[in-house]
Every structure is written in structure tokens, then in C-alpha cells.
Short mmCIF file of C-alpha atoms and ligand atoms in Angstrom, two decimals:
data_model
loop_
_atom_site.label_atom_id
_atom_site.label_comp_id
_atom_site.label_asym_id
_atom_site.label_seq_id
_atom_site.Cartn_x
_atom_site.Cartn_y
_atom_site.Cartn_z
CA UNK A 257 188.16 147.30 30.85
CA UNK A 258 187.80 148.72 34.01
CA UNK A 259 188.03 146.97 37.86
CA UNK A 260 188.73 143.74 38.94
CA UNK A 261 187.42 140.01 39.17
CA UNK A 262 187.11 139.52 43.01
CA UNK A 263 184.45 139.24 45.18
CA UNK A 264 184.17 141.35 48.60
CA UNK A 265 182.55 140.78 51.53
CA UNK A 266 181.73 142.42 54.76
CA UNK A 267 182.38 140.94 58.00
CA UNK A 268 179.80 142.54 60.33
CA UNK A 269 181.11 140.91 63.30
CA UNK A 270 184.82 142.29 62.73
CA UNK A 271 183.41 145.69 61.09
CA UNK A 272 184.19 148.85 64.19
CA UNK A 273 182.62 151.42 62.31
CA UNK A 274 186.04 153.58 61.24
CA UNK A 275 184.55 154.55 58.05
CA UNK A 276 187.70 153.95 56.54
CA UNK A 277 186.76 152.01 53.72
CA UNK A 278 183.52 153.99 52.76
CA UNK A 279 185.61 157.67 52.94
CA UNK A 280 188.50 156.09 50.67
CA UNK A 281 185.96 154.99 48.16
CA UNK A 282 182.21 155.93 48.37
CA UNK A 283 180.12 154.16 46.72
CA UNK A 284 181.87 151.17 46.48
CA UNK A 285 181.45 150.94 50.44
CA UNK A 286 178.40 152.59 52.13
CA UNK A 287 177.39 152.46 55.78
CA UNK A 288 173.89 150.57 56.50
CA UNK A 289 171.76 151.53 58.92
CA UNK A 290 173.74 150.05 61.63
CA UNK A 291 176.64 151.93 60.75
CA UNK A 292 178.21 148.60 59.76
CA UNK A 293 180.25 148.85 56.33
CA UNK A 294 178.67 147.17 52.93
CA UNK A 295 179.72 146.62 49.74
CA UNK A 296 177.95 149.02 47.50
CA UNK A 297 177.83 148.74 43.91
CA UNK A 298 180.73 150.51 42.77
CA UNK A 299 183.20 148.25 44.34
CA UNK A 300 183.16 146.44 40.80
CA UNK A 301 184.92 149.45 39.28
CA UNK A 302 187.65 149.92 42.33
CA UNK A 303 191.04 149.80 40.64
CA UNK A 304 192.56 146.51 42.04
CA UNK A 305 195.64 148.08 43.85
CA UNK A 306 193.02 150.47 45.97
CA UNK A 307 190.66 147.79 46.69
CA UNK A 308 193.98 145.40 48.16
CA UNK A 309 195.03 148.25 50.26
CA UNK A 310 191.49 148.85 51.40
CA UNK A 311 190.81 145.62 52.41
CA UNK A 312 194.60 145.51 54.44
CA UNK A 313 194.15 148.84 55.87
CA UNK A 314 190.70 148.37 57.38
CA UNK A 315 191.31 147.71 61.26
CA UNK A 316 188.90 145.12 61.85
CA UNK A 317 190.30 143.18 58.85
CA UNK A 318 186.67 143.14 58.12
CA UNK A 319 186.99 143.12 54.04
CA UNK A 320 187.27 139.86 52.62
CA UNK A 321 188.40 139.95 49.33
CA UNK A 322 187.85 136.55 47.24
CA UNK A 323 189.72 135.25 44.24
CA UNK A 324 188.30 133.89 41.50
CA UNK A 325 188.31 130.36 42.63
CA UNK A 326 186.48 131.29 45.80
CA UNK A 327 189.38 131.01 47.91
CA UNK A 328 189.76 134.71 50.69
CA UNK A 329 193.04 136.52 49.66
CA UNK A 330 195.63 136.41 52.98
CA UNK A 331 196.11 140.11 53.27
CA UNK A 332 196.84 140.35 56.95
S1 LIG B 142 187.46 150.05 57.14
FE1 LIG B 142 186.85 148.07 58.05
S2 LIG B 142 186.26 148.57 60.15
FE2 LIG B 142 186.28 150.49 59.02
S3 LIG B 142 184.14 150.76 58.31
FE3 LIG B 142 185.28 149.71 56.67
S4 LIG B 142 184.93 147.51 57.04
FE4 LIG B 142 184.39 148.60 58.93
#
């Protein structure tokens, strides 16, 4: 079985447009037409290590990664 269990979100408001997150794993992020980040569909099959550094290496601290009891992950 492949990927994880968590939920990600976006924070628009926090997102600055590095691009970080969508050229360390295509796909599973993906720019909108704002240039804003989004969770695309293959962030299901993200290994869980990458998508924990992901999230903690995006500058805005604009990934919110959820647990399965709903509760954010403190990454930062
Ligand atoms: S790494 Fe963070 S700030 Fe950069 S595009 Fe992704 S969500 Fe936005």
C-alpha cells in the first residue's frame, strides 16, 4: 500500500507563490490560475516523509497537513 492517511490543505492567504511544493512533487501540488498552490490528486500517493518535509519547508507554512482525527499536524 502506497501513501499516507492525512488530509492537506492549502492556505491561500499564507500561499507566496514559491512553487516549492508543486516543483518537489507535481501533481500532487499544481498551481491554479492564480498562481496560488492546490492540492492535486496525486498528493494521496506522496510518500509520508516527503509530504512532512513539504509541508515544513514551504515558506508561507501554507500546507496544512491533517491527522486522522482532524486535528492540523504542528510542523512549524
Ligand atoms: S511551497 Fe508553500 S508558498 Fe510555495 S507554492 Fe507551495 S504552498 Fe505556496
Amino acid at each position: 500500500m502506497t501513501g499516507h492517511g492525512y488530509r492537506v490543505e492549502i492556505n491561500r492567504e499564507t500561499c507566496i507563490s514559491s512553487g516549492r511544493c508543486v516543483g518537489d512533487a507535481p501533481g500532487a501540488f499544481v498551481f491554479d490560475d492564480d498562481e496560488l498552490a492546490t492540492v492535486g490528486d496525486a498528493v494521496s500517493e506522496l510518500a509520508e516523509t516527503k509530504l512532512l518535509r513539504i509541508a515544513r519547508d514551504c515558506p508561507g507554512e501554507a500546507i496544512i497537513v491533517y491527522g486522522a482525527d482532524g486535528v492540523p499536524l504542528q510542523l512549524h
